[in-house]
Amino acid sequence: MKKSVLVVLAAGLVGFTSCEKKQAVEATDAVEVTNQPSESASLFAVNTEKSNVEWRAFKFYESENKEAGHNGFFKFKSGEVGVENGVLTSGTFTIDVASLESLDLNDDPDSKAKLDGHLKSEDFLHVEKYPEATFVITSVKPIEGEYNTEISGNLKLREIEKNITVKANVSVEGDQLQLNSEEFSINRKDFGVNFEGKQGVVIRDNVALKVNILADKEVSVK
């Protein structure tokens, strides 16, 4: 089971990096969280070693009329989901923003370190002040098609909280839950990331994300 799960995650990474840029999901005002786990729910803890949030960001070089980009991932610091009758019903997640790492410059350690440092700086994520982001599920509903679940939740980044909705495939098998979202985009400026870049380089507002979660069953809520 563990081997097959790792294969799924690896395949998801390949698919993600080949995806085209998407229109940003709508970010609306945060809503009240009312879907707390009931007494009959089972709790699943996010496996932080086997879960991540993949990212891809883009820029445009005006003089060369060329699009370029970088990709990488964030780790989860913690997370817990509620499941009732085999169905995801709630969840709270903490993303370790300071864990940001790029992948496309692995062959150039100096450039990789420079990029990662800049993305963590005040120009972008300002991880010294905002080391974490959170996502709290506010609603879950089944859907048909390529993905089986629509998830809405409050995303809090740089102390700005917005409600977003994304699609995902969610499955519960025995003592393990797996969630793989669609590739979606958020507008960085909705969360206070307003850096414009140097002259002649346009940093795109939309940042593509893809969430991969493995969670292991804990105990039922009593």
Coordinates of C-alpha atoms in Angstrom, one line a residue:
M1 CA 0.0 0.0 0.0
K2 CA 2.8 2.4 0.9
K3 CA 4.6 1.8 -2.3
S4 CA 1.5 2.4 -4.4
V5 CA 0.8 5.6 -2.6
L6 CA 4.3 6.9 -3.3
V7 CA 3.8 6.1 -7.0
V8 CA 0.5 8.1 -7.0
L9 CA 2.3 11.1 -5.4
A10 CA 5.1 10.9 -7.9
A11 CA 2.7 10.7 -10.8
G12 CA 0.8 13.7 -9.4
L13 CA 4.0 15.8 -9.4
V14 CA 4.8 15.0 -13.0
G15 CA 1.2 15.9 -14.0
F16 CA 1.3 19.1 -12.1
T17 CA 4.5 20.4 -13.6
S18 CA 3.1 19.8 -17.1
C19 CA -0.1 21.7 -16.4
E20 CA -0.9 25.0 -18.0
K21 CA -1.5 28.1 -15.9
K22 CA -5.1 28.3 -14.6
Q23 CA -7.3 31.2 -13.9
A24 CA -7.2 32.0 -10.1
V25 CA -10.0 30.6 -8.0
E26 CA -12.3 33.2 -6.5
A27 CA -11.1 34.3 -3.0
T28 CA -14.1 35.6 -1.0
D29 CA -14.4 36.7 2.6
A30 CA -13.7 34.0 5.2
V31 CA -16.8 32.2 6.6
E32 CA -17.6 30.8 10.0
V33 CA -16.5 27.2 10.5
T34 CA -19.5 25.2 11.6
N35 CA -18.6 21.6 10.5
Q36 CA -16.8 20.4 13.6
P37 CA -16.3 16.6 13.9
S38 CA -19.2 14.9 15.6
E39 CA -19.0 12.2 18.3
S40 CA -19.2 9.5 15.6
A41 CA -16.4 10.9 13.5
S42 CA -12.9 9.3 13.2
L43 CA -9.9 11.5 13.2
F44 CA -7.0 11.1 10.7
A45 CA -3.6 12.9 11.3
V46 CA -1.7 14.2 8.3
N47 CA 1.5 12.3 7.6
T48 CA 3.8 15.3 7.2
E49 CA 6.5 13.2 5.7
K50 CA 4.3 12.1 2.8
S51 CA 2.2 15.2 2.2
N52 CA 2.9 18.5 0.6
V53 CA 1.7 21.5 -1.3
E54 CA 3.3 21.8 -4.7
W55 CA 3.6 25.3 -6.2
R56 CA 4.5 26.8 -9.5
A57 CA 5.1 30.5 -10.2
F58 CA 5.6 32.4 -13.4
K59 CA 7.3 35.5 -14.8
F60 CA 7.6 37.1 -18.2
Y61 CA 10.7 38.7 -19.7
E62 CA 9.5 41.6 -21.8
S63 CA 12.7 42.1 -23.8
E64 CA 12.8 38.5 -24.9
N65 CA 9.0 38.0 -25.1
K66 CA 9.6 34.8 -23.1
E67 CA 7.7 33.1 -20.3
A68 CA 9.5 31.3 -17.5
G69 CA 8.8 29.9 -14.1
H70 CA 9.9 28.0 -11.0
N71 CA 8.3 25.1 -9.2
G72 CA 8.7 23.5 -5.8
F73 CA 6.8 22.6 -2.6
F74 CA 5.8 23.4 0.9
K75 CA 5.6 20.8 3.7
F76 CA 2.8 20.5 6.2
K77 CA 3.5 21.2 9.9
S78 CA 0.4 19.4 11.1
G79 CA -3.1 18.6 10.1
E80 CA -6.2 16.6 11.1
V81 CA -9.3 15.6 9.2
G82 CA -12.7 14.2 10.3
V83 CA -14.3 11.3 8.5
E84 CA -17.8 10.0 9.0
N85 CA -19.1 6.9 7.3
G86 CA -16.0 6.8 5.1
V87 CA -16.6 10.4 3.9
L88 CA -14.4 13.5 4.6
T89 CA -16.4 16.0 6.6
S90 CA -13.9 18.5 8.2
G91 CA -10.3 19.4 8.4
T92 CA -7.7 21.8 9.8
F93 CA -4.2 22.1 8.3
T94 CA -1.1 24.1 9.1
I95 CA 1.4 24.6 6.2
D96 CA 5.0 25.2 7.0
V97 CA 5.6 28.2 4.7
A98 CA 9.2 28.5 5.9
S99 CA 9.8 25.0 4.5
L100 CA 9.5 26.4 0.9
E101 CA 11.9 24.7 -1.5
S102 CA 12.3 25.1 -5.2
L103 CA 13.0 22.1 -7.4
D104 CA 13.9 23.4 -10.8
L105 CA 17.3 24.7 -9.8
N106 CA 18.6 21.6 -8.0
D107 CA 21.5 21.5 -10.5
D108 CA 22.6 25.0 -9.6
P109 CA 22.8 25.2 -5.8
D110 CA 23.8 28.9 -5.7
S111 CA 20.8 30.0 -7.8
K112 CA 18.5 27.7 -5.9
A113 CA 19.6 29.3 -2.6
K114 CA 19.2 32.8 -4.0
L115 CA 15.7 32.1 -5.3
D116 CA 14.5 30.3 -2.2
G117 CA 15.9 33.1 0.0
H118 CA 14.1 35.8 -2.1
L119 CA 10.8 33.9 -2.0
K120 CA 11.1 33.7 1.8
S121 CA 11.9 37.4 2.1
E122 CA 9.7 40.4 2.8
D123 CA 9.2 40.8 -1.0
F124 CA 7.1 37.6 -1.1
L125 CA 6.2 35.3 1.8
H126 CA 8.1 37.1 4.6
V127 CA 8.5 33.8 6.5
E128 CA 10.3 35.5 9.4
K129 CA 7.0 37.2 10.3
Y130 CA 4.6 34.7 8.8
P131 CA 6.1 31.2 9.1
E132 CA 2.8 29.4 8.8
A133 CA -0.3 29.3 6.7
T134 CA -3.6 27.6 7.7
F135 CA -6.5 26.0 5.8
V136 CA -9.7 25.1 7.6
I137 CA -12.4 23.2 5.7
T138 CA -15.8 25.0 5.8
S139 CA -17.8 22.7 3.5
V140 CA -17.5 19.4 1.6
K141 CA -19.8 18.1 -1.0
P142 CA -19.6 15.2 -3.4
I143 CA -19.4 15.9 -7.2
E144 CA -19.2 13.8 -10.4
G145 CA -16.5 13.9 -13.0
E146 CA -12.7 13.8 -12.9
Y147 CA -12.8 14.7 -9.2
N148 CA -15.2 13.3 -6.6
T149 CA -15.2 16.1 -4.0
E150 CA -15.6 19.9 -3.8
I151 CA -13.9 21.4 -0.8
S152 CA -14.3 25.0 0.5
G153 CA -12.2 26.4 3.2
N154 CA -10.6 29.4 4.8
L155 CA -7.0 29.9 3.6
K156 CA -5.0 32.2 5.9
L157 CA -1.7 33.4 4.5
R158 CA 0.3 36.4 5.8
E159 CA -2.6 37.0 8.2
I160 CA -5.0 37.5 5.4
E161 CA -7.9 35.0 5.4
K162 CA -10.0 34.2 2.4
N163 CA -12.4 31.4 1.5
I164 CA -11.6 29.4 -1.6
T165 CA -13.1 26.3 -3.3
V166 CA -11.2 23.6 -5.1
K167 CA -11.9 20.1 -6.4
A168 CA -10.1 17.0 -5.2
N169 CA -10.2 13.2 -5.2
V170 CA -10.6 11.9 -1.7
S171 CA -10.5 8.2 -0.7
V172 CA -10.6 6.4 2.6
E173 CA -9.3 2.9 2.7
G174 CA -8.9 1.2 6.1
D175 CA -6.8 3.4 8.3
Q176 CA -5.6 5.8 5.6
L177 CA -7.1 8.8 3.9
Q178 CA -5.7 10.1 0.6
L179 CA -6.5 13.5 -0.9
N180 CA -5.1 14.8 -4.2
S181 CA -6.5 18.2 -5.3
E182 CA -6.8 19.5 -8.8
E183 CA -4.1 22.0 -10.0
F184 CA -5.6 25.4 -9.1
S185 CA -4.3 28.9 -8.9
I186 CA -4.6 31.7 -6.3
N187 CA -3.9 35.4 -6.9
R188 CA -0.9 36.2 -4.7
K189 CA -2.2 39.8 -4.3
D190 CA -5.3 38.6 -2.6
F191 CA -3.0 37.6 0.2
G192 CA -0.8 40.7 0.3
V193 CA 2.1 39.5 -1.9
N194 CA 2.5 42.6 -4.1
F195 CA 6.1 42.5 -5.2
E196 CA 6.3 43.7 -8.9
G197 CA 9.8 42.7 -9.8
K198 CA 12.6 44.5 -11.5
Q199 CA 12.1 46.5 -14.7
G200 CA 11.5 44.4 -17.8
V201 CA 10.3 41.3 -15.8
V202 CA 6.6 40.9 -15.1
I203 CA 5.9 38.6 -12.2
R204 CA 2.5 36.9 -12.8
D205 CA -0.1 37.3 -10.1
N206 CA -1.4 33.8 -10.3
V207 CA 0.4 31.0 -8.4
A208 CA -0.5 27.4 -9.2
L209 CA -0.9 25.0 -6.3
K210 CA -1.7 21.3 -5.9
V211 CA -2.3 19.6 -2.6
N212 CA -1.3 16.0 -1.8
I213 CA -2.3 14.6 1.6
L214 CA -1.9 11.2 3.2
A215 CA -3.4 10.9 6.7
D216 CA -3.4 8.0 9.1
K217 CA -6.3 7.1 11.4
E218 CA -6.0 8.2 15.0
V219 CA -9.0 7.7 17.3
S220 CA -12.7 8.4 17.2
V221 CA -14.0 11.5 18.9
K222 CA -15.6 10.7 22.2

